[in-house]
PDB file of C-alpha atoms in Angstrom:
ATOM      1  CA  MET A  19      17.147  54.096 -24.045  1.00  0.00           C
ATOM      2  CA  THR A  20      19.821  51.715 -26.312  1.00  0.00           C
ATOM      3  CA  ARG A  21      18.998  48.355 -27.792  1.00  0.00           C
ATOM      4  CA  LEU A  22      20.802  46.481 -25.551  1.00  0.00           C
ATOM      5  CA  SER A  23      18.643  48.726 -21.746  1.00  0.00           C
ATOM      6  CA  VAL A  24      15.918  47.730 -23.400  1.00  0.00           C
ATOM      7  CA  TYR A  25      16.782  43.599 -23.642  1.00  0.00           C
ATOM      8  CA  LEU A  26      18.303  44.062 -20.743  1.00  0.00           C
ATOM      9  CA  ARG A  27      15.276  45.817 -18.226  1.00  0.00           C
ATOM     10  CA  ALA A  28      13.222  42.547 -20.679  1.00  0.00           C
ATOM     11  CA  TRP A  29      15.586  39.788 -19.122  1.00  0.00           C
ATOM     12  CA  TYR A  30      15.191  40.881 -15.693  1.00  0.00           C
ATOM     13  CA  ALA A  31      11.482  41.504 -16.016  1.00  0.00           C
ATOM     14  CA  GLY A  32      12.285  37.996 -17.295  1.00  0.00           C
ATOM     15  CA  ILE A  33      14.192  36.139 -14.324  1.00  0.00           C
ATOM     16  CA  LEU A  34      11.564  38.309 -11.708  1.00  0.00           C
ATOM     17  CA  LEU A  35       8.546  36.594 -13.466  1.00  0.00           C
ATOM     18  CA  LEU A  36      10.200  33.268 -14.248  1.00  0.00           C
ATOM     19  CA  PRO A  37       9.494  31.853 -10.100  1.00  0.00           C
ATOM     20  CA  MET A  38       5.513  33.014  -9.165  1.00  0.00           C
ATOM     21  CA  MET A  39       5.257  30.933 -13.477  1.00  0.00           C
ATOM     22  CA  LEU A  40       6.443  28.039 -10.859  1.00  0.00           C
ATOM     23  CA  MET A  41       4.288  28.347  -8.101  1.00  0.00           C
ATOM     24  CA  PRO A  42       1.250  26.813  -9.100  1.00  0.00           C
ATOM     25  CA  THR A  43       3.736  23.753 -10.508  1.00  0.00           C
ATOM     26  CA  ALA A  44       4.902  23.417  -7.265  1.00  0.00           C
ATOM     27  CA  ALA A  45       2.106  23.829  -5.931  1.00  0.00           C
ATOM     28  CA  MET A  46       1.144  20.867  -8.056  1.00  0.00           C
ATOM     29  CA  ALA A  47       3.232  18.668  -6.237  1.00  0.00           C
ATOM     30  CA  ALA A  48       1.188  18.373  -2.992  1.00  0.00           C
ATOM     31  CA  ILE A  49       0.972  14.756  -1.281  1.00  0.00           C
ATOM     32  CA  ASP A  50      -3.024  13.692  -3.126  1.00  0.00           C
ATOM     33  CA  GLN A  51      -5.334  10.490  -1.566  1.00  0.00           C
ATOM     34  CA  SER A  52      -3.533   8.729  -4.337  1.00  0.00           C
ATOM     35  CA  GLN A  53      -0.233   8.282  -2.976  1.00  0.00           C
ATOM     36  CA  LEU A  54      -1.429   7.564   0.641  1.00  0.00           C
ATOM     37  CA  GLU A  55      -3.457   4.729  -0.456  1.00  0.00           C
ATOM     38  CA  LYS A  56       0.041   3.758  -2.223  1.00  0.00           C
ATOM     39  CA  LEU A  57       1.303   3.713   0.615  1.00  0.00           C
ATOM     40  CA  GLN A  58      -0.827   1.819   2.788  1.00  0.00           C
ATOM     41  CA  LEU A  59      -1.092  -0.906  -0.063  1.00  0.00           C
ATOM     42  CA  ASP A  60       3.082  -0.771  -0.412  1.00  0.00           C
ATOM     43  CA  ILE A  61       2.593  -1.326   4.144  1.00  0.00           C
ATOM     44  CA  TRP A  62       0.723  -4.811   4.243  1.00  0.00           C
ATOM     45  CA  ARG A  63       2.563  -5.552   1.804  1.00  0.00           C
ATOM     46  CA  VAL A  64       5.625  -6.028   3.624  1.00  0.00           C
ATOM     47  CA  ARG A  65       3.167  -7.540   6.966  1.00  0.00           C
ATOM     48  CA  ALA A  66       1.436 -10.564   4.292  1.00  0.00           C
ATOM     49  CA  ASP A  67       5.156 -11.384   2.567  1.00  0.00           C
ATOM     50  CA  PHE A  68       6.846 -11.458   5.606  1.00  0.00           C
ATOM     51  CA  HIS A  69       4.248 -13.300   7.033  1.00  0.00           C
ATOM     52  CA  MET A  70       4.291 -15.141   4.639  1.00  0.00           C
ATOM     53  CA  TYR A  71       7.684 -16.129   4.547  1.00  0.00           C
ATOM     54  CA  THR A  72       7.353 -17.268   8.110  1.00  0.00           C
ATOM     55  CA  VAL A  73       4.611 -19.437   6.279  1.00  0.00           C
ATOM     56  CA  MET A  74       7.089 -21.014   3.662  1.00  0.00           C
ATOM     57  CA  ALA A  75       9.593 -21.539   6.892  1.00  0.00           C
ATOM     58  CA  GLY A  76      13.069 -19.083   5.001  1.00  0.00           C
ATOM     59  CA  ASP A  77      12.858 -20.129   1.837  1.00  0.00           C
ATOM     60  CA  ARG A  78      14.793 -18.031  -0.376  1.00  0.00           C
ATOM     61  CA  GLN A  79      11.815 -16.940  -2.846  1.00  0.00           C
ATOM     62  CA  TYR A  80       9.786 -15.533  -0.665  1.00  0.00           C
ATOM     63  CA  ALA A  81      13.215 -14.709   1.130  1.00  0.00           C
ATOM     64  CA  ARG A  82      14.219 -12.440  -1.332  1.00  0.00           C
ATOM     65  CA  GLN A  83      10.285 -11.526  -2.303  1.00  0.00           C
ATOM     66  CA  LEU A  84      10.181  -9.552   0.947  1.00  0.00           C
ATOM     67  CA  ASN A  85      13.326  -8.097   0.917  1.00  0.00           C
ATOM     68  CA  GLN A  86      11.825  -6.637  -2.802  1.00  0.00           C
ATOM     69  CA  SER A  87       8.652  -5.012  -0.624  1.00  0.00           C
ATOM     70  CA  ILE A  88      10.011  -3.563   1.800  1.00  0.00           C
ATOM     71  CA  SER A  89      13.235  -1.375  -1.040  1.00  0.00           C
ATOM     72  CA  ALA A  90       9.334  -0.602  -2.379  1.00  0.00           C
ATOM     73  CA  ALA A  91       8.263   0.531   0.634  1.00  0.00           C
ATOM     74  CA  GLN A  92      11.193   2.513   1.396  1.00  0.00           C
ATOM     75  CA  ARG A  93      10.763   4.100  -2.147  1.00  0.00           C
ATOM     76  CA  GLY A  94       7.205   4.855  -1.740  1.00  0.00           C
ATOM     77  CA  PHE A  95       8.201   6.532   1.554  1.00  0.00           C
ATOM     78  CA  GLN A  96      10.462   8.097   0.593  1.00  0.00           C
ATOM     79  CA  SER A  97       8.194   9.574  -2.475  1.00  0.00           C
ATOM     80  CA  LEU A  98       5.600  11.019  -0.244  1.00  0.00           C
ATOM     81  CA  SER A  99       8.317  12.579   2.039  1.00  0.00           C
ATOM     82  CA  GLY A 100      10.310  14.477  -1.165  1.00  0.00           C
ATOM     83  CA  THR A 101       6.447  15.839  -1.836  1.00  0.00           C
ATOM     84  CA  ALA A 102       5.000  17.403   1.155  1.00  0.00           C
ATOM     85  CA  GLU A 103       5.161  20.497   1.141  1.00  0.00           C
ATOM     86  CA  SER A 104       2.417  22.086   3.302  1.00  0.00           C
ATOM     87  CA  ASP A 105       3.069  22.307   6.855  1.00  0.00           C
ATOM     88  CA  ALA A 106       0.117  19.290   7.787  1.00  0.00           C
ATOM     89  CA  GLU A 107       1.704  17.022   4.843  1.00  0.00           C
ATOM     90  CA  VAL A 108       4.625  17.758   6.895  1.00  0.00           C
ATOM     91  CA  ALA A 109       3.690  16.887   9.703  1.00  0.00           C
ATOM     92  CA  LEU A 110       2.153  13.815   8.681  1.00  0.00           C
ATOM     93  CA  VAL A 111       5.705  12.387   7.308  1.00  0.00           C
ATOM     94  CA  ASP A 112       7.660  13.085  10.692  1.00  0.00           C
ATOM     95  CA  THR A 113       4.701  11.333  12.281  1.00  0.00           C
ATOM     96  CA  LEU A 114       5.669   8.836  10.072  1.00  0.00           C
ATOM     97  CA  ASN A 115       9.058   8.649  10.448  1.00  0.00           C
ATOM     98  CA  ASP A 116       9.862   7.472  13.378  1.00  0.00           C
ATOM     99  CA  SER A 117       7.123   3.548  12.934  1.00  0.00           C
ATOM    100  CA  TRP A 118       8.475   3.772   9.414  1.00  0.00           C
ATOM    101  CA  ARG A 119      12.182   3.082  10.256  1.00  0.00           C
ATOM    102  CA  ASP A 120      10.802   0.378  13.347  1.00  0.00           C
ATOM    103  CA  PHE A 121       8.762  -1.383  10.943  1.00  0.00           C
ATOM    104  CA  ALA A 122      11.785  -1.251   7.888  1.00  0.00           C
ATOM    105  CA  SER A 123      14.226  -2.919  11.269  1.00  0.00           C
ATOM    106  CA  ALA A 124      11.572  -4.814  12.151  1.00  0.00           C
ATOM    107  CA  ALA A 125      10.256  -6.578   8.760  1.00  0.00           C
ATOM    108  CA  GLY A 126      14.505  -7.557   7.749  1.00  0.00           C
ATOM    109  CA  ASN A 127      14.320  -9.133  10.866  1.00  0.00           C
ATOM    110  CA  ASN A 128      12.287 -12.337  10.216  1.00  0.00           C
ATOM    111  CA  THR A 129      14.522 -15.019  11.839  1.00  0.00           C
ATOM    112  CA  ILE A 130      12.943 -17.908  10.566  1.00  0.00           C
ATOM    113  CA  ALA A 131      15.896 -19.381   8.307  1.00  0.00           C
ATOM    114  CA  GLU A 132      18.485 -18.925  10.830  1.00  0.00           C
ATOM    115  CA  LEU A 133      16.010 -20.023  14.037  1.00  0.00           C
ATOM    116  CA  GLY A 134      13.584 -22.195  12.387  1.00  0.00           C
ATOM    117  CA  TYR A 135      11.005 -19.766  14.239  1.00  0.00           C
ATOM    118  CA  THR A 136      10.046 -15.916  13.991  1.00  0.00           C
ATOM    119  CA  GLU A 137      11.281 -14.104  16.757  1.00  0.00           C
ATOM    120  CA  THR A 138       7.248 -13.065  18.915  1.00  0.00           C
ATOM    121  CA  TYR A 139       8.401  -9.126  18.828  1.00  0.00           C
ATOM    122  CA  ALA A 140       9.137  -8.658  15.702  1.00  0.00           C
ATOM    123  CA  ALA A 141       6.410 -10.264  14.022  1.00  0.00           C
ATOM    124  CA  GLN A 142       3.950  -7.829  16.970  1.00  0.00           C
ATOM    125  CA  ASP A 143       6.457  -4.363  15.889  1.00  0.00           C
ATOM    126  CA  VAL A 144       5.745  -5.618  11.735  1.00  0.00           C
ATOM    127  CA  ASN A 145       1.755  -6.553  13.187  1.00  0.00           C
ATOM    128  CA  ARG A 146       0.981  -3.544  15.354  1.00  0.00           C
ATOM    129  CA  LEU A 147       3.824  -0.593  12.994  1.00  0.00           C
ATOM    130  CA  ALA A 148       1.410  -1.640   9.982  1.00  0.00           C
ATOM    131  CA  ALA A 149      -2.230  -1.071  11.677  1.00  0.00           C
ATOM    132  CA  VAL A 150      -0.287   2.353  13.447  1.00  0.00           C
ATOM    133  CA  MET A 151       1.234   3.787  10.488  1.00  0.00           C
ATOM    134  CA  SER A 152      -2.341   3.000   8.809  1.00  0.00           C
ATOM    135  CA  ASN A 153      -4.217   4.744  11.221  1.00  0.00           C
ATOM    136  CA  GLN A 154      -1.965   8.279  10.437  1.00  0.00           C
ATOM    137  CA  LEU A 155      -2.633   7.396   6.873  1.00  0.00           C
ATOM    138  CA  ASN A 156      -6.331   7.667   7.670  1.00  0.00           C
ATOM    139  CA  ASN A 157      -6.176  10.618   9.510  1.00  0.00           C
ATOM    140  CA  PHE A 158      -4.789  12.301   6.884  1.00  0.00           C
ATOM    141  CA  SER A 159      -7.572  14.630   4.634  1.00  0.00           C
ATOM    142  CA  PRO A 160      -4.975  15.330   1.862  1.00  0.00           C
ATOM    143  CA  SER A 161      -5.967  18.119  -1.011  1.00  0.00           C
ATOM    144  CA  ALA A 162      -6.330  16.316  -4.002  1.00  0.00           C
ATOM    145  CA  GLU A 163      -8.183  12.587  -4.276  1.00  0.00           C
ATOM    146  CA  GLY A 164      -5.476  11.861  -7.931  1.00  0.00           C
ATOM    147  CA  GLU A 165      -6.233   9.617  -9.910  1.00  0.00           C
ATOM    148  CA  TYR A 166      -7.507   5.942  -9.856  1.00  0.00           C
ATOM    149  CA  HIS A 167      -7.195   7.204  -5.806  1.00  0.00           C
ATOM    150  CA  ASP A 168     -10.571   4.817  -5.145  1.00  0.00           C
ATOM    151  CA  LEU A 169      -8.802   1.580  -7.639  1.00  0.00           C
ATOM    152  CA  TRP A 170      -5.774   1.920  -5.660  1.00  0.00           C
ATOM    153  CA  ALA A 171      -7.780   1.987  -2.309  1.00  0.00           C
ATOM    154  CA  LEU A 172      -8.811  -1.624  -3.255  1.00  0.00           C
ATOM    155  CA  ALA A 173      -5.650  -2.609  -4.121  1.00  0.00           C
ATOM    156  CA  ALA A 174      -5.108  -1.858  -0.570  1.00  0.00           C
ATOM    157  CA  TYR A 175      -7.466  -2.734   0.899  1.00  0.00           C
ATOM    158  CA  MET A 176      -7.400  -5.949  -0.244  1.00  0.00           C
ATOM    159  CA  GLN A 177      -3.507  -6.309   0.953  1.00  0.00           C
ATOM    160  CA  ARG A 178      -5.191  -5.406   4.184  1.00  0.00           C
ATOM    161  CA  MET A 179      -7.007  -8.033   4.277  1.00  0.00           C
ATOM    162  CA  ALA A 180      -4.637 -10.743   2.736  1.00  0.00           C
ATOM    163  CA  SER A 181      -1.780  -9.786   5.466  1.00  0.00           C
ATOM    164  CA  GLU A 182      -4.285 -10.430   8.330  1.00  0.00           C
ATOM    165  CA  TYR A 183      -5.194 -14.295   6.754  1.00  0.00           C
ATOM    166  CA  LEU A 184      -1.129 -14.769   6.162  1.00  0.00           C
ATOM    167  CA  ALA A 185      -0.415 -13.591  10.305  1.00  0.00           C
ATOM    168  CA  LEU A 186      -2.391 -15.666  11.298  1.00  0.00           C
ATOM    169  CA  ALA A 187      -2.145 -17.644   9.061  1.00  0.00           C
ATOM    170  CA  ALA A 188       2.073 -17.763  10.828  1.00  0.00           C
ATOM    171  CA  ASP A 189       1.071 -18.142  14.369  1.00  0.00           C
ATOM    172  CA  PRO A 190       0.540 -21.383  15.570  1.00  0.00           C
ATOM    173  CA  SER A 191      -2.083 -20.218  18.082  1.00  0.00           C
ATOM    174  CA  GLY A 192      -4.531 -18.867  15.668  1.00  0.00           C
ATOM    175  CA  GLY A 193      -2.758 -14.781  16.282  1.00  0.00           C
ATOM    176  CA  MET A 194      -3.724 -14.850  19.255  1.00  0.00           C
ATOM    177  CA  ALA A 195       0.800 -15.275  20.997  1.00  0.00           C
ATOM    178  CA  VAL A 196       0.668 -11.683  17.788  1.00  0.00           C
ATOM    179  CA  ASP A 197      -2.299  -9.682  18.301  1.00  0.00           C
ATOM    180  CA  THR A 198      -1.468  -6.831  19.947  1.00  0.00           C
ATOM    181  CA  GLY A 199      -5.192  -5.974  18.997  1.00  0.00           C
ATOM    182  CA  GLU A 200      -3.959  -3.138  16.471  1.00  0.00           C
ATOM    183  CA  GLY A 201      -5.916  -2.616  13.315  1.00  0.00           C
ATOM    184  CA  ARG A 202      -7.639  -6.677  13.622  1.00  0.00           C
ATOM    185  CA  ILE A 203     -10.133  -6.791  11.181  1.00  0.00           C
ATOM    186  CA  GLU A 204     -13.051  -9.711  10.899  1.00  0.00           C
ATOM    187  CA  PHE A 205     -13.319 -11.100   7.420  1.00  0.00           C
ATOM    188  CA  ARG A 206     -16.743 -11.782   7.943  1.00  0.00           C
ATOM    189  CA  ASP A 207     -17.188  -7.856   7.572  1.00  0.00           C
ATOM    190  CA  THR A 208     -14.200  -6.744   5.355  1.00  0.00           C
ATOM    191  CA  VAL A 209     -15.013  -9.670   2.844  1.00  0.00           C
ATOM    192  CA  PRO A 210     -18.651  -7.703   2.043  1.00  0.00           C
ATOM    193  CA  ALA A 211     -17.297  -4.335   2.564  1.00  0.00           C
ATOM    194  CA  PHE A 212     -14.899  -5.511  -0.473  1.00  0.00           C
ATOM    195  CA  ASP A 213     -17.326  -6.805  -2.898  1.00  0.00           C
ATOM    196  CA  ARG A 214     -19.250  -4.129  -2.358  1.00  0.00           C
ATOM    197  CA  MET A 215     -15.882  -1.676  -3.389  1.00  0.00           C
ATOM    198  CA  LEU A 216     -15.872  -3.614  -5.976  1.00  0.00           C
ATOM    199  CA  SER A 217     -19.085  -3.975  -7.661  1.00  0.00           C
ATOM    200  CA  ASP A 218     -19.326  -0.167  -6.728  1.00  0.00           C
ATOM    201  CA  LEU A 219     -15.553   0.324  -8.740  1.00  0.00           C
ATOM    202  CA  ARG A 220     -17.093  -1.738 -11.738  1.00  0.00           C
ATOM    203  CA  ARG A 221     -20.548   0.460 -12.090  1.00  0.00           C
ATOM    204  CA  LYS A 222     -18.412   3.942 -12.388  1.00  0.00           C
ATOM    205  CA  TYR A 223     -15.669   1.999 -14.909  1.00  0.00           C
ATOM    206  CA  ARG A 224     -18.516   0.381 -16.682  1.00  0.00           C
ATOM    207  CA  ASP A 225     -17.593   3.132 -19.667  1.00  0.00           C
ATOM    208  CA  ASP A 226     -13.571   2.805 -19.178  1.00  0.00           C
ATOM    209  CA  ASP A 227     -12.255  -0.352 -21.407  1.00  0.00           C
ATOM    210  CA  ALA A 228      -9.211  -0.756 -19.891  1.00  0.00           C
ATOM    211  CA  VAL A 229     -10.188  -0.995 -15.806  1.00  0.00           C
ATOM    212  CA  ASN A 230     -13.478  -3.104 -16.490  1.00  0.00           C
ATOM    213  CA  ARG A 231     -10.688  -5.136 -17.674  1.00  0.00           C
ATOM    214  CA  ALA A 232      -8.195  -4.731 -14.842  1.00  0.00           C
ATOM    215  CA  LEU A 233     -11.832  -5.027 -12.827  1.00  0.00           C
ATOM    216  CA  GLU A 234     -13.322  -8.224 -14.248  1.00  0.00           C
ATOM    217  CA  GLN A 235      -9.713  -9.929 -13.539  1.00  0.00           C
ATOM    218  CA  VAL A 236     -10.504  -8.775  -9.586  1.00  0.00           C
ATOM    219  CA  ALA A 237     -14.079 -10.044 -10.100  1.00  0.00           C
ATOM    220  CA  SER A 238     -11.845 -13.325 -10.890  1.00  0.00           C
ATOM    221  CA  LYS A 239      -9.042 -13.736  -8.781  1.00  0.00           C
ATOM    222  CA  TRP A 240     -11.510 -12.798  -5.573  1.00  0.00           C
ATOM    223  CA  GLY A 241     -13.759 -15.687  -6.766  1.00  0.00           C
ATOM    224  CA  PHE A 242     -11.413 -18.253  -5.927  1.00  0.00           C
ATOM    225  CA  ILE A 243      -9.894 -16.759  -3.110  1.00  0.00           C
ATOM    226  CA  ARG A 244     -13.350 -14.545  -0.916  1.00  0.00           C
ATOM    227  CA  GLU A 245     -14.427 -18.859   0.593  1.00  0.00           C
ATOM    228  CA  SER A 246     -11.244 -18.833   1.555  1.00  0.00           C
ATOM    229  CA  LEU A 247     -11.316 -15.500   3.427  1.00  0.00           C
ATOM    230  CA  VAL A 248     -14.860 -16.587   5.049  1.00  0.00           C
ATOM    231  CA  LYS A 249     -13.692 -20.193   5.957  1.00  0.00           C
ATOM    232  CA  PHE A 250     -10.380 -19.414   7.437  1.00  0.00           C
ATOM    233  CA  TYR A 251     -10.578 -21.805  10.614  1.00  0.00           C
ATOM    234  CA  GLU A 252     -11.895 -24.599   7.891  1.00  0.00           C
ATOM    235  CA  ASN A 253      -9.448 -25.386   5.610  1.00  0.00           C
ATOM    236  CA  ALA A 254      -5.861 -22.672   5.633  1.00  0.00           C
ATOM    237  CA  VAL A 255      -4.545 -21.862   2.237  1.00  0.00           C
ATOM    238  CA  PRO A 256      -2.265 -19.064   3.043  1.00  0.00           C
ATOM    239  CA  PHE A 257      -0.325 -19.680  -0.525  1.00  0.00           C
ATOM    240  CA  LEU A 258      -3.601 -19.094  -2.523  1.00  0.00           C
ATOM    241  CA  VAL A 259      -4.245 -15.967  -0.914  1.00  0.00           C
ATOM    242  CA  HIS A 260      -1.141 -14.642  -1.191  1.00  0.00           C
ATOM    243  CA  ARG A 261      -0.815 -16.048  -5.381  1.00  0.00           C
ATOM    244  CA  TYR A 262      -4.308 -14.488  -6.146  1.00  0.00           C
ATOM    245  CA  THR A 263      -3.264 -10.962  -3.562  1.00  0.00           C
ATOM    246  CA  GLN A 264      -0.234 -10.524  -6.063  1.00  0.00           C
ATOM    247  CA  GLN A 265      -2.936 -10.714  -9.068  1.00  0.00           C
ATOM    248  CA  ILE A 266      -5.722  -8.199  -8.379  1.00  0.00           C
ATOM    249  CA  VAL A 267      -3.154  -6.503  -7.356  1.00  0.00           C
ATOM    250  CA  GLU A 268      -0.688  -6.405 -10.506  1.00  0.00           C
ATOM    251  CA  SER A 269      -4.686  -5.890 -12.436  1.00  0.00           C
ATOM    252  CA  ILE A 270      -5.329  -3.242 -11.040  1.00  0.00           C
ATOM    253  CA  ASP A 271      -1.544  -1.521 -11.123  1.00  0.00           C
ATOM    254  CA  GLN A 272      -1.205  -2.717 -14.571  1.00  0.00           C
ATOM    255  CA  VAL A 273      -3.831  -0.066 -14.812  1.00  0.00           C
ATOM    256  CA  ALA A 274      -4.340   2.581 -12.725  1.00  0.00           C
ATOM    257  CA  ASP A 275      -0.047   3.523 -12.499  1.00  0.00           C
TER     258      ASP A 275
END
């Protein structure tokens, strides 16, 4: 056997082995819990910014913020779609797809600046479809947890509470006009639940300096708005809830991303 034929045989064997070598890498690309929590966060942030735009009577700053949230959420959804590999993951993306398209369309069509009010149908669609997609994500069992999935879950939960608060603040009827009954949460339940989540995470990460510092910041900001959620109907402060929720999410993002 010539030296050239030995080289060619080795090269050909390497080509055959290449797909097998790449298989574990591809398998690692499956959807994990962190991705699901991040998409939950994106969904509730869009909902929050949609209603904050109404609360602020069409202020252009909040229009830009809403558009940025929609764009970021679209990138998150595309990332999730691109990661889907198994039949179950592809089915999840297919199930989300129509709702996602309608959700993004409704969120991008807040008429507050043009008409002086937000059309009820758009608000109802944003509220309903956010809840529908959240349930679909909650019902999916990923094959892996992903890094800092519990921190992302905390951020998504905070953002969901803020979105509920702002939806109520944006509706003069206190939620009756835009309430579809899907996904409604009660602050008397969610506030103590957030307390427990935050406390558990602070114990879990007490030896991780970076995460511990981030959670200290979360606890500090949470302290400013906690009672506002509990006593929503006594003194609504949507600007503060929106602002401090942003800061809570940013603190988590800085350490978990």
